CSV table of C-alpha atoms and ligand atoms in Angstrom, one decimal:
chain,number,residue,atom,x,y,z
A,1,MET,CA,116.8,71.1,60.4
A,2,LEU,CA,116.8,74.5,62.5
A,3,TYR,CA,118.0,74.3,65.8
A,4,ALA,CA,116.4,77.3,68.0
A,5,LYS,CA,117.7,77.1,71.5
A,6,GLY,CA,114.7,77.5,74.1
A,7,LEU,CA,112.5,77.1,70.8
A,8,GLU,CA,112.7,80.7,70.7
A,9,ASN,CA,109.9,81.7,67.3
A,10,VAL,CA,109.6,78.0,66.5
A,11,VAL,CA,105.6,77.4,66.3
A,12,VAL,CA,104.4,74.3,67.3
A,13,ALA,CA,100.8,74.4,67.2
A,14,GLU,CA,97.2,76.2,65.8
A,15,THR,CA,95.4,77.2,68.3
A,16,THR,CA,92.3,78.9,68.7
A,17,ILE,CA,92.4,79.6,72.0
A,18,SER,CA,94.6,82.4,72.8
A,19,ALA,CA,96.6,84.9,71.2
A,20,ILE,CA,99.7,87.4,72.3
A,21,ASP,CA,101.1,90.4,70.7
A,22,GLY,CA,104.6,90.9,72.2
A,23,GLU,CA,104.9,93.9,70.3
A,24,GLN,CA,101.7,95.7,71.1
A,25,GLY,CA,101.3,94.1,74.2
A,26,THR,CA,98.0,92.4,74.2
A,27,LEU,CA,96.0,89.1,74.8
A,28,LEU,CA,93.6,87.7,73.6
A,29,TYR,CA,90.9,84.6,75.0
A,30,ARG,CA,89.4,83.3,72.3
A,31,GLY,CA,89.1,86.6,70.4
A,32,TYR,CA,87.9,88.7,73.4
A,33,GLN,CA,90.8,91.2,75.4
A,34,ALA,CA,91.8,89.6,78.5
A,35,GLU,CA,92.0,92.9,80.4
A,36,GLU,CA,88.6,93.4,79.8
A,37,LEU,CA,87.2,90.0,80.9
A,38,ALA,CA,88.9,90.8,84.1
A,39,LYS,CA,86.9,93.9,84.6
A,40,SER,CA,83.8,92.9,83.6
A,41,ALA,CA,83.5,88.6,83.7
A,42,ASP,CA,83.7,86.3,86.5
A,43,PHE,CA,86.5,83.5,86.6
A,44,GLU,CA,83.5,81.1,85.5
A,45,ASP,CA,82.8,82.8,82.6
A,46,VAL,CA,86.3,82.9,81.1
A,47,ALA,CA,87.1,79.3,82.1
A,48,TYR,CA,84.0,78.1,80.4
A,49,LEU,CA,85.1,80.3,77.2
A,50,LEU,CA,88.3,79.4,77.0
A,51,LEU,CA,87.2,75.5,77.4
A,52,ASN,CA,84.7,75.8,75.0
A,53,GLY,CA,85.1,77.9,72.6
A,54,GLN,CA,82.2,80.8,73.5
A,55,ARG,CA,80.9,82.4,76.0
A,56,PRO,CA,78.2,80.9,78.1
A,57,THR,CA,74.8,82.0,78.3
A,58,GLU,CA,73.3,82.6,81.6
A,59,ALA,CA,71.6,78.9,82.1
A,60,GLU,CA,75.4,77.3,80.6
A,61,LYS,CA,77.4,79.6,83.1
A,62,ASP,CA,74.4,78.2,86.0
A,63,ASP,CA,74.8,74.6,84.8
A,64,PHE,CA,79.0,75.2,84.5
A,65,SER,CA,79.0,76.8,88.2
A,66,THR,CA,76.9,74.3,89.5
A,67,ALA,CA,78.9,71.3,88.3
A,68,LEU,CA,81.9,72.9,89.4
A,69,LYS,CA,80.5,73.1,93.0
A,70,THR,CA,79.4,69.5,92.9
A,71,MET,CA,83.1,68.2,92.0
A,72,ARG,CA,85.1,70.4,95.0
A,73,PRO,CA,85.2,68.6,97.7
A,74,LEU,CA,88.2,66.1,98.1
A,75,PRO,CA,87.4,62.7,98.0
A,76,ASP,CA,88.3,60.7,101.4
A,77,ASP,CA,91.2,58.6,99.8
A,78,LEU,CA,93.1,61.8,98.5
A,79,LYS,CA,92.0,63.2,102.2
A,80,LYS,CA,93.8,60.1,103.4
A,81,LEU,CA,96.5,60.7,101.1
A,82,LEU,CA,96.7,64.1,101.6
A,83,ALA,CA,97.5,63.5,106.0
A,84,ALA,CA,99.9,60.6,104.8
A,85,LEU,CA,102.0,62.7,102.8
A,86,PRO,CA,105.6,64.2,104.3
A,87,LYS,CA,104.8,67.3,106.3
A,88,ASP,CA,107.5,69.0,104.7
A,89,LEU,CA,106.5,68.5,101.3
A,90,SER,CA,106.4,71.9,99.0
A,91,MET,CA,103.1,72.9,98.3
A,92,MET,CA,103.5,72.2,94.4
A,93,ASP,CA,104.5,69.1,95.2
A,94,ALA,CA,101.8,67.6,97.7
A,95,LEU,CA,99.2,69.5,94.7
A,96,ARG,CA,101.1,67.4,91.8
A,97,THR,CA,101.0,64.6,94.1
A,98,LEU,CA,97.3,64.8,94.8
A,99,ILE,CA,96.2,65.4,91.1
A,100,SER,CA,98.2,62.4,90.3
A,101,SER,CA,96.2,60.0,92.2
A,102,TYR,CA,92.9,61.8,91.3
A,103,THR,CA,91.4,58.8,89.3
A,104,GLY,CA,88.6,58.9,87.3
A,105,LYS,CA,87.3,57.8,84.4
A,106,GLU,CA,89.7,59.0,82.1
A,107,GLY,CA,91.4,58.1,78.4
A,108,TRP,CA,91.6,59.3,75.0
A,109,PRO,CA,90.6,61.7,74.1
A,110,PRO,CA,90.4,63.8,76.9
A,111,GLN,CA,86.7,64.7,78.0
A,112,GLN,CA,85.1,68.4,79.4
A,113,GLN,CA,83.7,66.6,82.1
A,114,GLU,CA,87.7,65.6,83.2
A,115,ALA,CA,89.0,69.2,82.5
A,116,MET,CA,85.9,70.7,84.8
A,117,ARG,CA,86.9,67.9,87.8
A,118,LEU,CA,90.7,69.0,87.7
A,119,VAL,CA,89.5,73.1,87.7
A,120,ALA,CA,87.3,71.9,90.4
A,121,ILE,CA,89.6,70.7,92.6
A,122,VAL,CA,92.8,72.5,92.2
A,123,PRO,CA,91.5,74.8,94.5
A,124,THR,CA,90.4,72.3,97.6
A,125,ILE,CA,93.9,70.8,97.4
A,126,VAL,CA,95.8,73.8,97.5
A,127,ALA,CA,93.8,75.4,100.6
A,128,ALA,CA,93.7,72.1,102.6
A,129,TRP,CA,97.6,72.2,101.9
A,130,ALA,CA,97.8,75.4,103.0
A,131,ASN,CA,95.9,74.6,106.0
A,132,ARG,CA,97.5,71.6,106.9
A,133,SER,CA,100.9,73.5,106.8
A,134,CYS,CA,99.4,76.0,109.5
A,135,GLY,CA,98.6,72.8,111.5
A,136,LYS,CA,94.3,73.4,110.9
A,137,ASP,CA,91.8,71.2,109.2
A,138,ALA,CA,90.9,71.7,106.0
A,139,ILE,CA,88.1,73.6,105.8
A,140,GLU,CA,84.8,72.0,103.3
A,141,PRO,CA,84.2,73.9,100.4
A,142,ASP,CA,81.0,76.3,100.5
A,143,PRO,CA,78.6,75.9,97.8
A,144,SER,CA,76.7,79.2,98.5
A,145,LEU,CA,80.2,80.8,97.3
A,146,ASN,CA,81.4,81.1,93.6
A,147,HIS,CA,85.2,79.6,92.5
A,148,VAL,CA,87.3,82.5,93.6
A,149,ALA,CA,85.3,83.4,97.0
A,150,ASN,CA,85.4,79.8,98.2
A,151,TYR,CA,89.0,79.4,97.5
A,152,LEU,CA,89.7,82.6,99.2
A,153,TYR,CA,87.3,81.3,102.1
A,154,MET,CA,88.8,77.7,102.4
A,155,LEU,CA,92.1,79.6,102.6
A,156,THR,CA,91.4,81.9,105.4
A,157,GLY,CA,88.2,80.3,107.3
A,158,GLU,CA,86.4,83.8,106.6
A,159,LYS,CA,84.1,85.3,104.8
A,160,PRO,CA,86.4,87.1,101.9
A,161,HIS,CA,85.7,90.9,101.3
A,162,ALA,CA,84.0,91.8,97.8
A,163,ALA,CA,86.8,93.8,97.0
A,164,HIS,CA,89.5,90.7,97.6
A,165,ILE,CA,87.5,88.5,95.6
A,166,ARG,CA,87.4,91.1,92.9
A,167,ALA,CA,91.2,91.5,93.0
A,168,LEU,CA,92.0,87.8,93.1
A,169,SER,CA,89.5,87.1,90.2
A,170,ALA,CA,90.9,89.7,87.9
A,171,TYR,CA,94.1,88.0,88.8
A,172,LEU,CA,93.2,84.7,88.1
A,173,ILE,CA,91.4,85.7,84.9
A,174,LEU,CA,94.5,86.9,83.4
A,175,THR,CA,96.8,84.2,84.2
A,176,ALA,CA,94.5,81.5,83.7
A,177,GLU,CA,95.7,81.0,79.7
A,178,HIS,CA,98.5,82.1,78.0
A,179,GLY,CA,99.8,80.3,74.4
A,180,MET,CA,102.5,78.2,74.3
A,181,ASN,CA,104.9,78.8,77.5
A,182,ALA,CA,106.9,76.1,79.2
A,183,SER,CA,103.9,74.6,81.3
A,184,THR,CA,101.5,74.5,78.5
A,185,PHE,CA,104.1,73.3,76.1
A,186,ALA,CA,104.4,70.3,78.5
A,187,ALA,CA,101.3,69.6,78.6
A,188,ARG,CA,100.8,69.3,75.0
A,189,VAL,CA,103.9,67.2,74.7
A,190,ILE,CA,102.3,64.6,76.8
A,191,ALA,CA,99.2,64.7,75.5
A,192,SER,CA,100.6,64.3,72.3
A,193,THR,CA,101.6,60.8,73.1
A,194,GLU,CA,97.7,60.1,73.9
A,195,ALA,CA,98.4,60.1,77.9
A,196,ASP,CA,95.8,61.1,79.7
A,197,LEU,CA,94.6,64.3,80.8
A,198,ARG,CA,95.7,64.4,84.8
A,199,SER,CA,99.5,63.1,83.3
A,200,ALA,CA,99.7,66.2,81.3
A,201,ILE,CA,98.6,68.2,84.0
A,202,CYS,CA,100.9,66.8,86.2
A,203,GLY,CA,103.7,67.7,83.6
A,204,ALA,CA,102.6,70.8,83.7
A,205,LEU,CA,102.8,71.2,87.4
A,206,GLY,CA,106.2,70.4,87.5
A,207,ALA,CA,107.4,72.8,84.9
A,208,LEU,CA,105.5,75.8,86.4
A,209,LYS,CA,107.3,75.4,89.5
A,210,GLY,CA,110.7,76.8,88.1
A,211,ARG,CA,111.6,80.2,89.4
A,212,LEU,CA,112.0,81.0,85.9
A,213,HIS,CA,108.1,80.5,85.1
A,214,GLY,CA,105.5,80.2,88.0
A,215,GLY,CA,107.8,80.5,90.8
A,216,ALA,CA,109.0,83.9,90.0
A,217,PRO,CA,106.5,85.6,92.4
A,218,THR,CA,108.2,84.6,95.5
A,219,GLY,CA,111.8,85.8,94.1
A,220,VAL,CA,109.5,89.2,93.6
A,221,LEU,CA,108.6,89.3,97.2
A,222,GLU,CA,112.2,88.4,98.2
A,223,LEU,CA,113.5,91.5,95.7
A,224,PHE,CA,110.9,93.7,97.7
A,225,SER,CA,112.1,92.9,100.7
A,226,ASP,CA,115.8,92.9,100.1
A,227,ILE,CA,115.1,96.8,99.0
A,228,GLN,CA,113.3,97.1,102.2
A,229,THR,CA,115.8,95.8,104.6
A,230,ALA,CA,119.1,96.7,102.5
A,231,ASP,CA,121.1,99.6,104.3
A,232,THR,CA,121.9,101.0,100.5
A,233,SER,CA,119.4,102.7,98.4
A,234,SER,CA,117.3,100.6,95.9
A,235,GLU,CA,118.9,102.0,92.9
A,236,THR,CA,122.6,100.8,94.4
A,237,LEU,CA,121.1,97.4,95.2
A,238,LEU,CA,119.6,97.0,91.9
A,239,ARG,CA,122.4,97.7,90.6
A,240,GLU,CA,124.6,95.7,92.4
A,241,LYS,CA,122.3,92.6,91.5
A,242,LEU,CA,122.7,93.4,87.7
A,243,GLU,CA,126.4,93.3,88.1
A,244,ARG,CA,126.8,90.2,89.8
A,245,GLY,CA,124.6,89.1,86.7
A,246,GLU,CA,121.8,88.3,88.8
A,247,ARG,CA,117.9,88.3,87.1
A,248,LEU,CA,115.3,90.7,88.7
A,249,MET,CA,112.7,88.2,89.2
A,250,GLY,CA,108.9,89.8,87.7
A,251,PHE,CA,110.5,91.4,84.7
A,252,GLY,CA,111.5,90.0,81.2
A,253,HIS,CA,109.6,87.8,78.9
A,254,ARG,CA,110.5,85.9,75.9
A,255,VAL,CA,107.4,87.2,74.3
A,256,TYR,CA,106.4,90.6,75.5
A,257,LYS,CA,108.7,93.3,74.3
A,258,THR,CA,107.0,95.8,76.2
A,259,THR,CA,105.2,96.0,79.4
A,260,ASP,CA,103.0,92.5,79.9
A,261,PRO,CA,99.7,93.7,79.4
A,262,ARG,CA,98.7,91.8,82.2
A,263,ALA,CA,100.8,93.7,84.6
A,264,ASN,CA,99.5,96.9,83.7
A,265,ALA,CA,95.6,95.4,84.3
A,266,LEU,CA,97.2,93.8,87.8
A,267,ARG,CA,98.5,97.3,88.9
A,268,GLU,CA,95.3,99.1,88.1
A,269,VAL,CA,93.7,96.6,90.7
A,270,LEU,CA,96.0,96.9,93.3
A,271,LYS,CA,95.0,100.6,92.9
A,272,SER,CA,91.5,99.6,94.1
A,273,LEU,CA,92.4,98.0,97.1
A,274,ASN,CA,92.3,99.9,100.1
A,275,ASN,CA,95.1,100.8,102.7
A,276,GLN,CA,97.6,99.8,99.7
A,277,GLU,CA,98.9,103.3,98.5
A,278,THR,CA,102.1,102.8,99.8
A,279,PHE,CA,102.9,99.7,98.8
A,280,LEU,CA,101.5,100.3,95.7
A,281,SER,CA,103.8,103.8,95.2
A,282,GLU,CA,106.8,101.3,96.3
A,283,ALA,CA,105.9,98.9,93.8
A,284,VAL,CA,105.5,101.2,90.9
A,285,ALA,CA,108.9,103.2,91.6
A,286,ILE,CA,110.7,100.3,91.7
A,287,GLU,CA,109.2,99.2,88.5
A,288,GLN,CA,110.0,102.2,87.2
A,289,LEU,CA,113.9,102.0,88.5
A,290,ALA,CA,114.4,98.4,87.4
A,291,THR,CA,112.9,98.8,84.0
A,292,GLN,CA,115.9,101.9,83.3
A,293,LEU,CA,118.6,100.2,84.9
A,294,LEU,CA,117.7,97.0,82.8
A,295,ALA,CA,117.8,99.3,79.4
A,296,GLU,CA,120.9,100.1,80.6
A,297,TYR,CA,122.3,96.8,81.4
A,298,LYS,CA,120.9,95.3,79.0
A,299,PRO,CA,120.2,97.4,75.9
A,300,GLY,CA,118.0,96.4,73.2
A,301,ARG,CA,116.9,93.6,75.3
A,302,GLN,CA,113.7,95.4,76.2
A,303,LEU,CA,112.7,93.9,79.6
A,304,HIS,CA,109.7,95.1,81.2
A,305,ALA,CA,107.5,94.3,84.3
A,306,ASN,CA,105.9,90.6,83.6
A,307,VAL,CA,102.5,89.6,85.1
A,308,GLU,CA,104.6,87.8,88.1
A,309,TYR,CA,105.7,91.3,89.2
A,310,TYR,CA,102.2,92.7,90.3
A,311,ALA,CA,100.7,89.3,90.7
A,312,ALA,CA,103.4,89.1,94.1
A,313,ALA,CA,102.0,92.1,94.9
A,314,ILE,CA,98.5,91.3,94.5
A,315,MET,CA,98.6,88.3,96.6
A,316,GLU,CA,100.8,90.2,99.0
A,317,ALA,CA,97.9,92.7,99.8
A,318,LEU,CA,95.6,89.9,99.8
A,319,ARG,CA,97.5,88.3,102.8
A,320,LEU,CA,98.5,85.1,100.7
A,321,LYS,CA,101.5,83.4,102.1
A,322,PRO,CA,104.5,83.3,99.7
A,323,ASP,CA,104.2,79.4,99.7
A,324,TRP,CA,100.8,79.8,98.4
A,325,PHE,CA,101.7,81.9,95.4
A,326,THR,CA,102.7,79.7,92.7
A,327,PRO,CA,100.0,77.1,93.5
A,328,THR,CA,97.5,80.2,93.3
A,329,PHE,CA,98.4,80.6,89.8
A,330,CYS,CA,97.9,76.8,88.9
A,331,VAL,CA,94.3,77.3,90.6
A,332,SER,CA,93.8,79.5,87.0
A,333,ARG,CA,96.3,77.9,84.5
A,334,VAL,CA,94.8,74.7,85.0
A,335,VAL,CA,92.1,75.9,82.8
A,336,GLY,CA,94.8,76.8,80.1
A,337,TRP,CA,96.4,73.4,80.4
A,338,CYS,CA,93.4,71.9,79.9
A,339,SER,CA,92.1,74.0,77.1
A,340,HIS,CA,95.0,73.2,75.3
A,341,VAL,CA,95.4,69.4,75.7
A,342,ILE,CA,91.8,69.3,74.8
A,343,GLU,CA,92.9,71.1,71.6
A,344,GLN,CA,95.8,68.9,70.8
A,345,SER,CA,93.9,66.1,70.8
A,346,GLN,CA,91.5,67.4,68.1
A,347,ASP,CA,94.1,67.4,65.8
A,348,ASN,CA,97.1,65.3,67.2
A,349,ARG,CA,100.5,64.7,66.0
A,350,ILE,CA,103.2,62.9,68.6
A,351,MET,CA,105.7,65.5,69.5
A,352,ARG,CA,108.8,64.4,68.1
A,353,PRO,CA,111.8,67.4,67.6
A,354,GLN,CA,115.5,66.7,66.6
A,355,GLN,CA,118.9,66.8,68.2
A,356,GLN,CA,122.6,68.1,67.1
A,357,TYR,CA,125.0,65.8,68.4
A,358,CYS,CA,127.9,67.6,69.3
A,359,GLY,CA,129.9,64.5,71.1
A,360,PRO,CA,132.3,62.6,70.3
A,361,LYS,CA,132.7,60.5,67.0
A,362,PRO,CA,134.3,57.2,66.5
A,363,ASP,CA,137.9,57.4,65.6
B,401,LIG,N1,117.0,90.5,84.8
B,401,LIG,C1,118.1,90.4,84.6
B,401,LIG,N2,118.6,90.2,83.2
B,401,LIG,C2,117.3,89.5,82.3
B,401,LIG,C3,116.0,89.0,83.0
B,401,LIG,C4,115.8,90.1,84.1
B,401,LIG,N3,114.5,89.5,84.7
B,401,LIG,N4,115.6,88.4,82.1
B,401,LIG,C5,116.4,88.5,80.5
B,401,LIG,N5,117.5,89.2,81.1
B,401,LIG,C6,118.4,89.3,80.3
B,401,LIG,C7,119.3,87.8,80.0
B,401,LIG,O1,120.1,87.9,81.3
B,401,LIG,C8,120.3,88.1,78.6
B,401,LIG,O2,121.1,88.8,78.9
B,401,LIG,P1,122.2,88.6,77.8
B,401,LIG,O3,122.2,88.7,76.6
B,401,LIG,O4,123.1,89.7,78.1
B,401,LIG,O5,123.1,87.1,78.4
B,401,LIG,C9,119.2,88.9,78.2
B,401,LIG,O6,118.5,89.3,78.9
B,401,LIG,C10,118.1,87.4,77.3
B,401,LIG,O7,117.5,86.7,78.0
B,401,LIG,P2,117.1,85.6,77.8
B,401,LIG,O8,116.9,84.3,79.3
B,401,LIG,O9,117.8,84.8,76.6
B,401,LIG,O10,115.5,85.6,77.7
B,401,LIG,P3,114.6,84.3,77.2
B,401,LIG,O11,113.2,84.8,76.4
B,401,LIG,O12,114.7,83.2,77.9
B,401,LIG,O13,113.6,84.7,79.2
B,401,LIG,C11,112.4,84.9,81.2
B,401,LIG,C12,112.9,85.0,79.6
B,401,LIG,C13,112.8,83.7,81.5
B,401,LIG,C14,111.2,85.2,81.5
B,401,LIG,C15,113.4,86.2,81.6
B,401,LIG,O14,113.1,87.0,81.0
B,401,LIG,C16,113.6,85.7,83.2
B,401,LIG,O15,114.7,85.2,83.5
B,401,LIG,N6,113.0,86.7,84.1
B,401,LIG,C17,112.8,86.4,85.3
B,401,LIG,C18,112.2,85.7,85.7
B,401,LIG,C19,110.6,85.8,85.7
B,401,LIG,O16,110.2,87.0,86.0
B,401,LIG,N7,109.9,85.1,85.0
B,401,LIG,C20,108.3,85.1,84.7
B,401,LIG,C21,107.7,85.3,83.4
B,401,LIG,S1,106.1,85.1,83.5
B,401,LIG,C22,105.7,83.8,83.5
B,401,LIG,O17,106.1,83.0,83.1
B,401,LIG,C23,104.4,83.7,84.2
């Protein structure tokens, strides 16, 4: 038997959903470059591609978009449940609770329609909770808007600017899927027991919440803020953190040994947003300095910026609140999770690894 702490280099599934080359820094969705899709496709195209295995025709895309629109509104029982939840619950906890209670026709194997219902409802729940935590009423989805524009609209109550839609769309496309990360693996483990799709997604939401995974962007903002408010130079502050053994949030990756291609793509997206020149140049300067210091303090580890570094910068530029960052990640990643659960169901075997007992033995 093989023991691999953190399951490093262990292959647990065959997949046709995505491919990552950690040495070259490339990411493919069903054979298409994710960065190219982020530049040229709509979120609906990419969601369809990941869930179905091929890009939609115009007619298929129309049907898919229309179906998502009809599935967006929050059912009354979920509205009541949302209103009854403790106000100090985190948004991730509220999202997990509502998804857990979002019943429908479920069973095994999971169906496309159930996946689409989840993809459609996650933004509505996140936005409704965001409004509730600001003491405002939920904003009903607007069927004239596409998936990304409608999400921004439900969060802010304003018709979003085209550049903001494009920037958020790029972020959501780039984070829709990423192989056997912790949350996707959690979803596949749950699915492998033939549990329903919703249960798998609730498990994935729990795994994404942690600060080593989807919780990292908030840590990136704290890093920016520490640097801005410090009475020492950025270099001294970063050195002190590394000397205390702290991790720099937004850096390092299990698979990428070079800059995460999604971070490169999002850096370009940040350039396309007006009035972000100062913020961008500061973010780039911190990235360069941190990369250099990580090479000095952790030689041979090849620690570079990951997607969360520029995700935080993009969401900050779009004026999304830090509490909304990880739930916004769920708006996109629910597509990857559902695609993996469906794939798992098509050639399933229960996941059942072994352990190595290191405890006391009988006398
Ligand atoms: N800052 C400082 N040191 C780091 C960092 C970092 N961001 N990342 C890794 N290291 C160091 C570790 O301390 C360790 O050093 P050591 O060997 O001297 O003890 C070494 O690099 C290897 O670290 P591991 O934890 O074994 O690397 P692993 O592959 O398990 O972890 C992870 C990957 C969790 C992403 C890690 O790099 C990290 O904690 N990064 C910061 C959090 C973050 O940005 N997470 C978002 C990842 S992207 C996503 O989930 C969507």
